[in-house]
mmCIF file with all atom_site columns, C-alpha atoms in Angstrom:
data_model
loop_
_atom_site.group_PDB
_atom_site.id
_atom_site.type_symbol
_atom_site.label_atom_id
_atom_site.label_alt_id
_atom_site.label_comp_id
_atom_site.label_asym_id
_atom_site.label_entity_id
_atom_site.label_seq_id
_atom_site.pdbx_PDB_ins_code
_atom_site.Cartn_x
_atom_site.Cartn_y
_atom_site.Cartn_z
_atom_site.occupancy
_atom_site.B_iso_or_equiv
_atom_site.pdbx_formal_charge
_atom_site.auth_seq_id
_atom_site.auth_comp_id
_atom_site.auth_asym_id
_atom_site.auth_atom_id
_atom_site.pdbx_PDB_model_num
ATOM 1   C CA . MET F 1 1   ? 123.594 107.933 30.207 1.00 0.00 ? 1211 MET F CA 1
ATOM 2   C CA . PRO F 1 2   ? 125.167 111.429 30.317 1.00 0.00 ? 1212 PRO F CA 1
ATOM 3   C CA . PHE F 1 3   ? 123.069 114.595 30.300 1.00 0.00 ? 1213 PHE F CA 1
ATOM 4   C CA . GLN F 1 4   ? 123.038 116.122 26.827 1.00 0.00 ? 1214 GLN F CA 1
ATOM 5   C CA . ILE F 1 5   ? 124.271 119.703 26.563 1.00 0.00 ? 1215 ILE F CA 1
ATOM 6   C CA . LEU F 1 6   ? 123.725 122.323 23.862 1.00 0.00 ? 1216 LEU F CA 1
ATOM 7   C CA . LEU F 1 7   ? 126.391 125.040 23.938 1.00 0.00 ? 1217 LEU F CA 1
ATOM 8   C CA . VAL F 1 8   ? 125.292 128.440 22.599 1.00 0.00 ? 1218 VAL F CA 1
ATOM 9   C CA . GLU F 1 9   ? 128.229 130.865 22.439 1.00 0.00 ? 1219 GLU F CA 1
ATOM 10  C CA . ASP F 1 10  ? 129.388 133.169 19.647 1.00 0.00 ? 1220 ASP F CA 1
ATOM 11  C CA . HIS F 1 11  ? 133.101 133.214 20.553 1.00 0.00 ? 1221 HIS F CA 1
ATOM 12  C CA . LYS F 1 12  ? 134.719 130.006 19.332 1.00 0.00 ? 1222 LYS F CA 1
ATOM 13  C CA . ILE F 1 13  ? 137.646 130.075 21.758 1.00 0.00 ? 1223 ILE F CA 1
ATOM 14  C CA . VAL F 1 14  ? 135.271 130.508 24.717 1.00 0.00 ? 1224 VAL F CA 1
ATOM 15  C CA . ARG F 1 15  ? 133.018 127.765 23.376 1.00 0.00 ? 1225 ARG F CA 1
ATOM 16  C CA . GLU F 1 16  ? 135.941 125.361 23.057 1.00 0.00 ? 1226 GLU F CA 1
ATOM 17  C CA . GLY F 1 17  ? 137.108 126.145 26.586 1.00 0.00 ? 1227 GLY F CA 1
ATOM 18  C CA . ILE F 1 18  ? 133.677 125.533 28.087 1.00 0.00 ? 1228 ILE F CA 1
ATOM 19  C CA . LYS F 1 19  ? 133.295 122.327 26.083 1.00 0.00 ? 1229 LYS F CA 1
ATOM 20  C CA . ALA F 1 20  ? 136.652 121.049 27.347 1.00 0.00 ? 1230 ALA F CA 1
ATOM 21  C CA . ILE F 1 21  ? 135.626 121.650 30.978 1.00 0.00 ? 1231 ILE F CA 1
ATOM 22  C CA . VAL F 1 22  ? 132.212 120.040 30.556 1.00 0.00 ? 1232 VAL F CA 1
ATOM 23  C CA . GLN F 1 23  ? 133.486 116.926 28.822 1.00 0.00 ? 1233 GLN F CA 1
ATOM 24  C CA . ARG F 1 24  ? 136.034 116.117 31.497 1.00 0.00 ? 1234 ARG F CA 1
ATOM 25  C CA . SER F 1 25  ? 133.083 114.626 33.364 1.00 0.00 ? 1235 SER F CA 1
ATOM 26  C CA . GLU F 1 26  ? 131.293 111.483 32.248 1.00 0.00 ? 1236 GLU F CA 1
ATOM 27  C CA . GLU F 1 27  ? 128.047 113.013 33.559 1.00 0.00 ? 1237 GLU F CA 1
ATOM 28  C CA . PHE F 1 28  ? 127.693 115.412 30.615 1.00 0.00 ? 1238 PHE F CA 1
ATOM 29  C CA . GLN F 1 29  ? 128.063 115.306 26.853 1.00 0.00 ? 1239 GLN F CA 1
ATOM 30  C CA . VAL F 1 30  ? 128.058 118.306 24.493 1.00 0.00 ? 1240 VAL F CA 1
ATOM 31  C CA . ILE F 1 31  ? 125.825 117.151 21.643 1.00 0.00 ? 1241 ILE F CA 1
ATOM 32  C CA . GLY F 1 32  ? 125.536 120.449 19.798 1.00 0.00 ? 1242 GLY F CA 1
ATOM 33  C CA . GLU F 1 33  ? 127.132 123.876 19.389 1.00 0.00 ? 1243 GLU F CA 1
ATOM 34  C CA . THR F 1 34  ? 125.956 127.098 17.782 1.00 0.00 ? 1244 THR F CA 1
ATOM 35  C CA . ASP F 1 35  ? 126.745 130.812 17.761 1.00 0.00 ? 1245 ASP F CA 1
ATOM 36  C CA . SER F 1 36  ? 123.166 131.781 16.861 1.00 0.00 ? 1246 SER F CA 1
ATOM 37  C CA . GLY F 1 37  ? 120.138 132.250 19.070 1.00 0.00 ? 1247 GLY F CA 1
ATOM 38  C CA . SER F 1 38  ? 117.674 131.476 16.292 1.00 0.00 ? 1248 SER F CA 1
ATOM 39  C CA . GLU F 1 39  ? 119.563 128.290 15.436 1.00 0.00 ? 1249 GLU F CA 1
ATOM 40  C CA . ALA F 1 40  ? 119.550 127.325 19.121 1.00 0.00 ? 1250 ALA F CA 1
ATOM 41  C CA . VAL F 1 41  ? 115.757 127.588 19.130 1.00 0.00 ? 1251 VAL F CA 1
ATOM 42  C CA . GLN F 1 42  ? 115.542 125.273 16.121 1.00 0.00 ? 1252 GLN F CA 1
ATOM 43  C CA . ILE F 1 43  ? 117.955 122.746 17.622 1.00 0.00 ? 1253 ILE F CA 1
ATOM 44  C CA . CYS F 1 44  ? 116.005 122.651 20.877 1.00 0.00 ? 1254 CYS F CA 1
ATOM 45  C CA . ARG F 1 45  ? 112.692 122.182 19.091 1.00 0.00 ? 1255 ARG F CA 1
ATOM 46  C CA . LYS F 1 46  ? 114.157 119.295 17.092 1.00 0.00 ? 1256 LYS F CA 1
ATOM 47  C CA . ASN F 1 47  ? 116.537 117.524 19.477 1.00 0.00 ? 1257 ASN F CA 1
ATOM 48  C CA . GLY F 1 48  ? 115.546 118.634 22.979 1.00 0.00 ? 1258 GLY F CA 1
ATOM 49  C CA . PRO F 1 49  ? 118.898 118.690 24.840 1.00 0.00 ? 1259 PRO F CA 1
ATOM 50  C CA . ASP F 1 50  ? 118.743 118.256 28.614 1.00 0.00 ? 1260 ASP F CA 1
ATOM 51  C CA . ILE F 1 51  ? 120.571 121.511 29.393 1.00 0.00 ? 1261 ILE F CA 1
ATOM 52  C CA . ILE F 1 52  ? 121.404 124.605 27.344 1.00 0.00 ? 1262 ILE F CA 1
ATOM 53  C CA . LEU F 1 53  ? 124.470 126.690 28.222 1.00 0.00 ? 1263 LEU F CA 1
ATOM 54  C CA . MET F 1 54  ? 123.457 130.089 26.853 1.00 0.00 ? 1264 MET F CA 1
ATOM 55  C CA . ASP F 1 55  ? 125.622 133.167 26.265 1.00 0.00 ? 1265 ASP F CA 1
ATOM 56  C CA . ILE F 1 56  ? 123.658 136.295 27.183 1.00 0.00 ? 1266 ILE F CA 1
ATOM 57  C CA . GLY F 1 57  ? 125.391 138.478 24.593 1.00 0.00 ? 1267 GLY F CA 1
ATOM 58  C CA . LEU F 1 58  ? 124.546 136.717 21.346 1.00 0.00 ? 1268 LEU F CA 1
ATOM 59  C CA . PRO F 1 59  ? 124.276 138.842 18.178 1.00 0.00 ? 1269 PRO F CA 1
ATOM 60  C CA . GLY F 1 60  ? 120.797 139.183 16.755 1.00 0.00 ? 1270 GLY F CA 1
ATOM 61  C CA . LEU F 1 61  ? 118.484 137.227 19.055 1.00 0.00 ? 1271 LEU F CA 1
ATOM 62  C CA . ASN F 1 62  ? 120.270 137.669 22.384 1.00 0.00 ? 1272 ASN F CA 1
ATOM 63  C CA . GLY F 1 63  ? 120.515 135.079 25.164 1.00 0.00 ? 1273 GLY F CA 1
ATOM 64  C CA . ILE F 1 64  ? 117.555 136.441 27.143 1.00 0.00 ? 1274 ILE F CA 1
ATOM 65  C CA . GLU F 1 65  ? 115.310 136.492 24.072 1.00 0.00 ? 1275 GLU F CA 1
ATOM 66  C CA . THR F 1 66  ? 116.528 133.056 22.976 1.00 0.00 ? 1276 THR F CA 1
ATOM 67  C CA . THR F 1 67  ? 115.841 131.623 26.430 1.00 0.00 ? 1277 THR F CA 1
ATOM 68  C CA . ALA F 1 68  ? 112.283 132.955 26.422 1.00 0.00 ? 1278 ALA F CA 1
ATOM 69  C CA . GLU F 1 69  ? 111.678 131.616 22.910 1.00 0.00 ? 1279 GLU F CA 1
ATOM 70  C CA . ILE F 1 70  ? 113.040 128.144 23.737 1.00 0.00 ? 1280 ILE F CA 1
ATOM 71  C CA . LEU F 1 71  ? 110.887 127.950 26.864 1.00 0.00 ? 1281 LEU F CA 1
ATOM 72  C CA . ARG F 1 72  ? 107.826 129.034 24.897 1.00 0.00 ? 1282 ARG F CA 1
ATOM 73  C CA . HIS F 1 73  ? 108.163 125.861 22.818 1.00 0.00 ? 1283 HIS F CA 1
ATOM 74  C CA . ARG F 1 74  ? 109.762 123.591 25.451 1.00 0.00 ? 1284 ARG F CA 1
ATOM 75  C CA . PRO F 1 75  ? 108.950 124.839 28.979 1.00 0.00 ? 1285 PRO F CA 1
ATOM 76  C CA . GLU F 1 76  ? 110.778 121.851 30.463 1.00 0.00 ? 1286 GLU F CA 1
ATOM 77  C CA . SER F 1 77  ? 114.122 123.051 29.050 1.00 0.00 ? 1287 SER F CA 1
ATOM 78  C CA . LYS F 1 78  ? 116.855 123.773 31.606 1.00 0.00 ? 1288 LYS F CA 1
ATOM 79  C CA . ILE F 1 79  ? 118.880 126.827 30.679 1.00 0.00 ? 1289 ILE F CA 1
ATOM 80  C CA . ILE F 1 80  ? 122.021 128.256 32.278 1.00 0.00 ? 1290 ILE F CA 1
ATOM 81  C CA . ILE F 1 81  ? 122.845 131.833 31.310 1.00 0.00 ? 1291 ILE F CA 1
ATOM 82  C CA . LEU F 1 82  ? 126.538 132.699 30.873 1.00 0.00 ? 1292 LEU F CA 1
ATOM 83  C CA . SER F 1 83  ? 127.577 136.348 30.893 1.00 0.00 ? 1293 SER F CA 1
ATOM 84  C CA . MET F 1 84  ? 130.650 138.570 30.798 1.00 0.00 ? 1294 MET F CA 1
ATOM 85  C CA . TYR F 1 85  ? 128.791 140.804 33.250 1.00 0.00 ? 1295 TYR F CA 1
ATOM 86  C CA . ASP F 1 86  ? 127.096 140.020 36.561 1.00 0.00 ? 1296 ASP F CA 1
ATOM 87  C CA . ASP F 1 87  ? 125.246 143.297 37.113 1.00 0.00 ? 1297 ASP F CA 1
ATOM 88  C CA . GLU F 1 88  ? 121.790 143.366 38.696 1.00 0.00 ? 1298 GLU F CA 1
ATOM 89  C CA . HIS F 1 89  ? 120.014 144.031 35.398 1.00 0.00 ? 1299 HIS F CA 1
ATOM 90  C CA . SER F 1 90  ? 121.579 141.024 33.654 1.00 0.00 ? 1300 SER F CA 1
ATOM 91  C CA . VAL F 1 91  ? 120.991 138.606 36.531 1.00 0.00 ? 1301 VAL F CA 1
ATOM 92  C CA . VAL F 1 92  ? 117.377 139.580 37.203 1.00 0.00 ? 1302 VAL F CA 1
ATOM 93  C CA . ASN F 1 93  ? 116.485 139.579 33.495 1.00 0.00 ? 1303 ASN F CA 1
ATOM 94  C CA . ALA F 1 94  ? 118.068 136.144 33.067 1.00 0.00 ? 1304 ALA F CA 1
ATOM 95  C CA . ILE F 1 95  ? 116.026 134.679 35.918 1.00 0.00 ? 1305 ILE F CA 1
ATOM 96  C CA . ARG F 1 96  ? 112.845 136.402 34.803 1.00 0.00 ? 1306 ARG F CA 1
ATOM 97  C CA . SER F 1 97  ? 113.291 134.966 31.307 1.00 0.00 ? 1307 SER F CA 1
ATOM 98  C CA . GLY F 1 98  ? 113.041 131.493 32.834 1.00 0.00 ? 1308 GLY F CA 1
ATOM 99  C CA . ALA F 1 99  ? 116.700 130.504 33.130 1.00 0.00 ? 1309 ALA F CA 1
ATOM 100 C CA . ARG F 1 100 ? 117.495 128.020 35.917 1.00 0.00 ? 1310 ARG F CA 1
ATOM 101 C CA . ALA F 1 101 ? 120.932 129.506 36.636 1.00 0.00 ? 1311 ALA F CA 1
ATOM 102 C CA . PHE F 1 102 ? 123.204 132.488 36.061 1.00 0.00 ? 1312 PHE F CA 1
ATOM 103 C CA . LEU F 1 103 ? 126.975 132.178 35.853 1.00 0.00 ? 1313 LEU F CA 1
ATOM 104 C CA . PRO F 1 104 ? 129.514 134.909 35.045 1.00 0.00 ? 1314 PRO F CA 1
ATOM 105 C CA . LYS F 1 105 ? 132.235 133.867 32.608 1.00 0.00 ? 1315 LYS F CA 1
ATOM 106 C CA . THR F 1 106 ? 134.792 134.766 35.270 1.00 0.00 ? 1316 THR F CA 1
ATOM 107 C CA . ALA F 1 107 ? 133.523 131.805 37.332 1.00 0.00 ? 1317 ALA F CA 1
ATOM 108 C CA . SER F 1 108 ? 135.747 128.785 37.849 1.00 0.00 ? 1318 SER F CA 1
ATOM 109 C CA . GLY F 1 109 ? 135.382 125.439 36.122 1.00 0.00 ? 1319 GLY F CA 1
ATOM 110 C CA . SER F 1 110 ? 134.192 123.947 39.415 1.00 0.00 ? 1320 SER F CA 1
ATOM 111 C CA . ASP F 1 111 ? 131.438 126.601 39.617 1.00 0.00 ? 1321 ASP F CA 1
ATOM 112 C CA . LEU F 1 112 ? 130.358 125.649 36.096 1.00 0.00 ? 1322 LEU F CA 1
ATOM 113 C CA . MET F 1 113 ? 130.164 121.980 37.062 1.00 0.00 ? 1323 MET F CA 1
ATOM 114 C CA . ASP F 1 114 ? 128.271 122.848 40.269 1.00 0.00 ? 1324 ASP F CA 1
ATOM 115 C CA . ALA F 1 115 ? 125.754 124.781 38.188 1.00 0.00 ? 1325 ALA F CA 1
ATOM 116 C CA . LEU F 1 116 ? 125.364 121.925 35.699 1.00 0.00 ? 1326 LEU F CA 1
ATOM 117 C CA . ARG F 1 117 ? 124.880 119.302 38.409 1.00 0.00 ? 1327 ARG F CA 1
ATOM 118 C CA . THR F 1 118 ? 122.405 121.466 40.311 1.00 0.00 ? 1328 THR F CA 1
ATOM 119 C CA . VAL F 1 119 ? 120.316 122.263 37.250 1.00 0.00 ? 1329 VAL F CA 1
ATOM 120 C CA . ALA F 1 120 ? 120.494 118.674 35.967 1.00 0.00 ? 1330 ALA F CA 1
ATOM 121 C CA . ARG F 1 121 ? 118.899 117.508 39.217 1.00 0.00 ? 1331 ARG F CA 1
ATOM 122 C CA . GLY F 1 122 ? 116.130 120.087 39.053 1.00 0.00 ? 1332 GLY F CA 1
ATOM 123 C CA . GLY F 1 123 ? 117.558 122.885 41.173 1.00 0.00 ? 1333 GLY F CA 1
ATOM 124 C CA . SER F 1 124 ? 118.518 126.503 40.460 1.00 0.00 ? 1334 SER F CA 1
ATOM 125 C CA . TYR F 1 125 ? 121.906 128.157 40.836 1.00 0.00 ? 1335 TYR F CA 1
ATOM 126 C CA . LEU F 1 126 ? 123.602 131.504 41.283 1.00 0.00 ? 1336 LEU F CA 1
ATOM 127 C CA . SER F 1 127 ? 127.388 131.644 41.465 1.00 0.00 ? 1337 SER F CA 1
ATOM 128 C CA . PRO F 1 128 ? 128.644 132.326 45.012 1.00 0.00 ? 1338 PRO F CA 1
ATOM 129 C CA . GLN F 1 129 ? 129.977 135.797 44.161 1.00 0.00 ? 1339 GLN F CA 1
ATOM 130 C CA . VAL F 1 130 ? 126.679 136.853 42.605 1.00 0.00 ? 1340 VAL F CA 1
ATOM 131 C CA . SER F 1 131 ? 124.442 135.417 45.333 1.00 0.00 ? 1341 SER F CA 1
ATOM 132 C CA . GLY F 1 132 ? 126.594 136.971 48.062 1.00 0.00 ? 1342 GLY F CA 1
ATOM 133 C CA . ARG F 1 133 ? 126.374 140.435 46.537 1.00 0.00 ? 1343 ARG F CA 1
ATOM 134 C CA . PHE F 1 134 ? 122.635 140.125 45.955 1.00 0.00 ? 1344 PHE F CA 1
ATOM 135 C CA . LEU F 1 135 ? 122.073 139.086 49.545 1.00 0.00 ? 1345 LEU F CA 1
ATOM 136 C CA . GLN F 1 136 ? 123.904 142.203 50.739 1.00 0.00 ? 1346 GLN F CA 1
ATOM 137 C CA . ARG F 1 137 ? 121.770 144.401 48.516 1.00 0.00 ? 1347 ARG F CA 1
ATOM 138 C CA . ILE F 1 138 ? 118.574 142.720 49.725 1.00 0.00 ? 1348 ILE F CA 1
ATOM 139 C CA . GLN F 1 139 ? 119.629 143.335 53.318 1.00 0.00 ? 1349 GLN F CA 1
ATOM 140 C CA . LYS F 1 140 ? 120.243 147.008 52.515 1.00 0.00 ? 1350 LYS F CA 1
ATOM 141 C CA . GLY F 1 141 ? 116.864 147.215 50.807 1.00 0.00 ? 1351 GLY F CA 1
ATOM 142 C CA . ASN F 1 142 ? 118.118 148.574 47.486 1.00 0.00 ? 1352 ASN F CA 1
ATOM 143 C CA . LEU F 1 143 ? 117.599 145.711 45.053 1.00 0.00 ? 1353 LEU F CA 1
ATOM 144 C CA . GLU F 1 144 ? 114.648 145.919 42.675 1.00 0.00 ? 1354 GLU F CA 1
ATOM 145 C CA . THR F 1 145 ? 112.864 142.575 42.552 1.00 0.00 ? 1355 THR F CA 1
ATOM 146 C CA . ARG F 1 146 ? 109.673 141.193 41.124 1.00 0.00 ? 1356 ARG F CA 1
ATOM 147 C CA . PRO F 1 147 ? 106.404 142.248 42.839 1.00 0.00 ? 1357 PRO F CA 1
ATOM 148 C CA . ALA F 1 148 ? 105.864 138.827 44.417 1.00 0.00 ? 1358 ALA F CA 1
ATOM 149 C CA . SER F 1 149 ? 108.903 139.425 46.601 1.00 0.00 ? 1359 SER F CA 1
ATOM 150 C CA . SER F 1 150 ? 106.918 141.874 48.739 1.00 0.00 ? 1360 SER F CA 1
ATOM 151 C CA . ALA F 1 151 ? 104.908 138.893 49.999 1.00 0.00 ? 1361 ALA F CA 1
ATOM 152 C CA . LEU F 1 152 ? 108.054 137.388 51.555 1.00 0.00 ? 1362 LEU F CA 1
ATOM 153 C CA . HIS F 1 153 ? 107.377 139.451 54.658 1.00 0.00 ? 1363 HIS F CA 1
ATOM 154 C CA . ASP F 1 154 ? 104.046 137.644 55.028 1.00 0.00 ? 1364 ASP F CA 1
ATOM 155 C CA . LEU F 1 155 ? 105.684 134.236 55.367 1.00 0.00 ? 1365 LEU F CA 1
ATOM 156 C CA . SER F 1 156 ? 105.914 132.749 58.839 1.00 0.00 ? 1366 SER F CA 1
ATOM 157 C CA . PRO F 1 157 ? 109.379 131.679 60.078 1.00 0.00 ? 1367 PRO F CA 1
ATOM 158 C CA . ARG F 1 158 ? 108.525 128.041 59.306 1.00 0.00 ? 1368 ARG F CA 1
ATOM 159 C CA . GLU F 1 159 ? 107.244 128.955 55.831 1.00 0.00 ? 1369 GLU F CA 1
ATOM 160 C CA . GLN F 1 160 ? 110.489 130.802 55.160 1.00 0.00 ? 1370 GLN F CA 1
ATOM 161 C CA . GLN F 1 161 ? 112.447 127.671 56.123 1.00 0.00 ? 1371 GLN F CA 1
ATOM 162 C CA . VAL F 1 162 ? 110.358 125.559 53.753 1.00 0.00 ? 1372 VAL F CA 1
ATOM 163 C CA . PHE F 1 163 ? 110.699 128.209 51.048 1.00 0.00 ? 1373 PHE F CA 1
ATOM 164 C CA . ARG F 1 164 ? 114.500 128.181 51.210 1.00 0.00 ? 1374 ARG F CA 1
ATOM 165 C CA . LEU F 1 165 ? 114.771 124.396 51.218 1.00 0.00 ? 1375 LEU F CA 1
ATOM 166 C CA . VAL F 1 166 ? 112.311 123.816 48.383 1.00 0.00 ? 1376 VAL F CA 1
ATOM 167 C CA . ALA F 1 167 ? 113.843 126.636 46.324 1.00 0.00 ? 1377 ALA F CA 1
ATOM 168 C CA . SER F 1 168 ? 117.306 125.112 46.796 1.00 0.00 ? 1378 SER F CA 1
ATOM 169 C CA . GLY F 1 169 ? 116.090 121.836 45.298 1.00 0.00 ? 1379 GLY F CA 1
ATOM 170 C CA . LYS F 1 170 ? 115.080 119.783 48.337 1.00 0.00 ? 1380 LYS F CA 1
ATOM 171 C CA . THR F 1 171 ? 112.201 117.347 47.934 1.00 0.00 ? 1381 THR F CA 1
ATOM 172 C CA . SER F 1 172 ? 109.270 117.407 50.345 1.00 0.00 ? 1382 SER F CA 1
ATOM 173 C CA . LYS F 1 173 ? 110.661 114.245 51.947 1.00 0.00 ? 1383 LYS F CA 1
ATOM 174 C CA . GLU F 1 174 ? 114.128 115.762 52.403 1.00 0.00 ? 1384 GLU F CA 1
ATOM 175 C CA . THR F 1 175 ? 112.608 118.970 53.777 1.00 0.00 ? 1385 THR F CA 1
ATOM 176 C CA . ALA F 1 176 ? 110.520 116.967 56.244 1.00 0.00 ? 1386 ALA F CA 1
ATOM 177 C CA . VAL F 1 177 ? 113.624 115.183 57.532 1.00 0.00 ? 1387 VAL F CA 1
ATOM 178 C CA . LEU F 1 178 ? 115.645 118.391 57.840 1.00 0.00 ? 1388 LEU F CA 1
ATOM 179 C CA . LEU F 1 179 ? 112.875 120.234 59.707 1.00 0.00 ? 1389 LEU F CA 1
ATOM 180 C CA . ASP F 1 180 ? 111.657 117.202 61.668 1.00 0.00 ? 1390 ASP F CA 1
ATOM 181 C CA . LEU F 1 181 ? 108.146 117.524 60.264 1.00 0.00 ? 1391 LEU F CA 1
ATOM 182 C CA . GLY F 1 182 ? 105.678 115.142 58.659 1.00 0.00 ? 1392 GLY F CA 1
ATOM 183 C CA . ILE F 1 183 ? 105.743 115.064 54.879 1.00 0.00 ? 1393 ILE F CA 1
ATOM 184 C CA . GLN F 1 184 ? 102.082 116.120 54.637 1.00 0.00 ? 1394 GLN F CA 1
ATOM 185 C CA . THR F 1 185 ? 102.820 119.068 56.924 1.00 0.00 ? 1395 THR F CA 1
ATOM 186 C CA . VAL F 1 186 ? 105.678 120.108 54.633 1.00 0.00 ? 1396 VAL F CA 1
ATOM 187 C CA . ARG F 1 187 ? 103.437 119.825 51.588 1.00 0.00 ? 1397 ARG F CA 1
ATOM 188 C CA . SER F 1 188 ? 100.858 122.005 53.342 1.00 0.00 ? 1398 SER F CA 1
ATOM 189 C CA . TYR F 1 189 ? 103.511 124.649 54.087 1.00 0.00 ? 1399 TYR F CA 1
ATOM 190 C CA . ARG F 1 190 ? 104.791 124.401 50.531 1.00 0.00 ? 1400 ARG F CA 1
ATOM 191 C CA . LYS F 1 191 ? 101.304 124.955 49.136 1.00 0.00 ? 1401 LYS F CA 1
ATOM 192 C CA . SER F 1 192 ? 100.797 127.936 51.438 1.00 0.00 ? 1402 SER F CA 1
ATOM 193 C CA . VAL F 1 193 ? 104.135 129.479 50.437 1.00 0.00 ? 1403 VAL F CA 1
ATOM 194 C CA . MET F 1 194 ? 103.363 129.155 46.726 1.00 0.00 ? 1404 MET F CA 1
ATOM 195 C CA . LYS F 1 195 ? 99.932  130.698 47.218 1.00 0.00 ? 1405 LYS F CA 1
ATOM 196 C CA . LYS F 1 196 ? 101.304 133.669 49.164 1.00 0.00 ? 1406 LYS F CA 1
ATOM 197 C CA . LEU F 1 197 ? 104.075 134.270 46.622 1.00 0.00 ? 1407 LEU F CA 1
ATOM 198 C CA . GLY F 1 198 ? 101.845 133.785 43.613 1.00 0.00 ? 1408 GLY F CA 1
ATOM 199 C CA . VAL F 1 199 ? 103.862 130.989 42.019 1.00 0.00 ? 1409 VAL F CA 1
ATOM 200 C CA . LYS F 1 200 ? 102.621 127.647 40.701 1.00 0.00 ? 1410 LYS F CA 1
ATOM 201 C CA . ASN F 1 201 ? 105.587 125.282 40.945 1.00 0.00 ? 1411 ASN F CA 1
ATOM 202 C CA . ALA F 1 202 ? 108.996 124.705 42.531 1.00 0.00 ? 1412 ALA F CA 1
ATOM 203 C CA . VAL F 1 203 ? 110.868 125.984 39.471 1.00 0.00 ? 1413 VAL F CA 1
ATOM 204 C CA . ARG F 1 204 ? 109.202 129.395 39.707 1.00 0.00 ? 1414 ARG F CA 1
ATOM 205 C CA . LEU F 1 205 ? 109.784 129.332 43.450 1.00 0.00 ? 1415 LEU F CA 1
ATOM 206 C CA . SER F 1 206 ? 113.498 128.820 42.816 1.00 0.00 ? 1416 SER F CA 1
ATOM 207 C CA . GLN F 1 207 ? 113.569 131.628 40.272 1.00 0.00 ? 1417 GLN F CA 1
ATOM 208 C CA . LEU F 1 208 ? 111.966 134.017 42.760 1.00 0.00 ? 1418 LEU F CA 1
ATOM 209 C CA . ALA F 1 209 ? 114.430 132.956 45.436 1.00 0.00 ? 1419 ALA F CA 1
ATOM 210 C CA . LEU F 1 210 ? 117.312 133.612 43.045 1.00 0.00 ? 1420 LEU F CA 1
ATOM 211 C CA . ALA F 1 211 ? 115.947 137.018 42.072 1.00 0.00 ? 1421 ALA F CA 1
ATOM 212 C CA . VAL F 1 212 ? 115.708 138.184 45.693 1.00 0.00 ? 1422 VAL F CA 1
ATOM 213 C CA . GLY F 1 213 ? 118.937 136.550 46.862 1.00 0.00 ? 1423 GLY F CA 1
ATOM 214 C CA . MET F 1 214 ? 117.341 134.150 49.352 1.00 0.00 ? 1424 MET F CA 1
ATOM 215 C CA . LEU F 1 215 ? 118.856 130.870 48.222 1.00 0.00 ? 1425 LEU F CA 1
ATOM 216 C CA . PRO F 1 216 ? 121.368 129.195 50.546 1.00 0.00 ? 1426 PRO F CA 1
ATOM 217 C CA . ALA F 1 217 ? 124.647 127.808 49.224 1.00 0.00 ? 1427 ALA F CA 1
ATOM 218 C CA . PRO F 1 218 ? 123.997 125.939 45.947 1.00 0.00 ? 1428 PRO F CA 1
ATOM 219 C CA . GLY F 1 219 ? 122.950 122.315 46.344 1.00 0.00 ? 1429 GLY F CA 1
ATOM 220 C CA . VAL F 1 220 ? 122.673 119.370 44.012 1.00 0.00 ? 1430 VAL F CA 1
ATOM 221 C CA . THR F 1 221 ? 119.377 117.783 44.979 1.00 0.00 ? 1431 THR F CA 1
ATOM 222 C CA . ASN F 1 222 ? 116.232 117.185 43.017 1.00 0.00 ? 1432 ASN F CA 1
ATOM 223 C CA . SER F 1 223 ? 113.332 119.597 43.333 1.00 0.00 ? 1433 SER F CA 1
ATOM 224 C CA . ALA F 1 224 ? 110.608 117.009 42.647 1.00 0.00 ? 1434 ALA F CA 1
ATOM 225 C CA . GLY F 1 225 ? 108.433 116.311 45.607 1.00 0.00 ? 1435 GLY F CA 1
#
């Protein structure tokens, strides 16, 4: 059964273009469209689509506010923010609002499908151009991030490896295989990482990794473990 998509975009021609790309794949089905943030909240409360493609620049209730409101009622919702701009402020605010992914509207159709597949399987996603630029800014030390990011320096090299893999959507079993560790050892590292970073689950871990530019190339694996 295909993943059900709600498309929230106030420009009809853009909405139709995105819908055409999405529905080329049998994996996804657009089951609803709206140009209103408040209407998107109502649709999600009633129908509960699997993934919401959300324009950041909606009139009235904007995409960031709509995302936060949807997640207040349905915290399990998976939201991808779409934006004409990919500046630091927009990206960080999107991730902090609870979105699983951020994609500029200049991204390719293949990037859109990568984001959908990654989020559908429980992961988080930043487009390659955005993640690359953020990584450069992190390395130069001039990107403002959430306070928890200061604790990254307290992670051991092994904890940083586990952090990156879990944040990219790897299960504990997959992480254990990749690092040649026992699954209980991985779970112990994972618990330690979450405690040091002040997060409670893998979704929040992914959001922190996105905000500080530490995710590797986008993957398509499940984050349950």
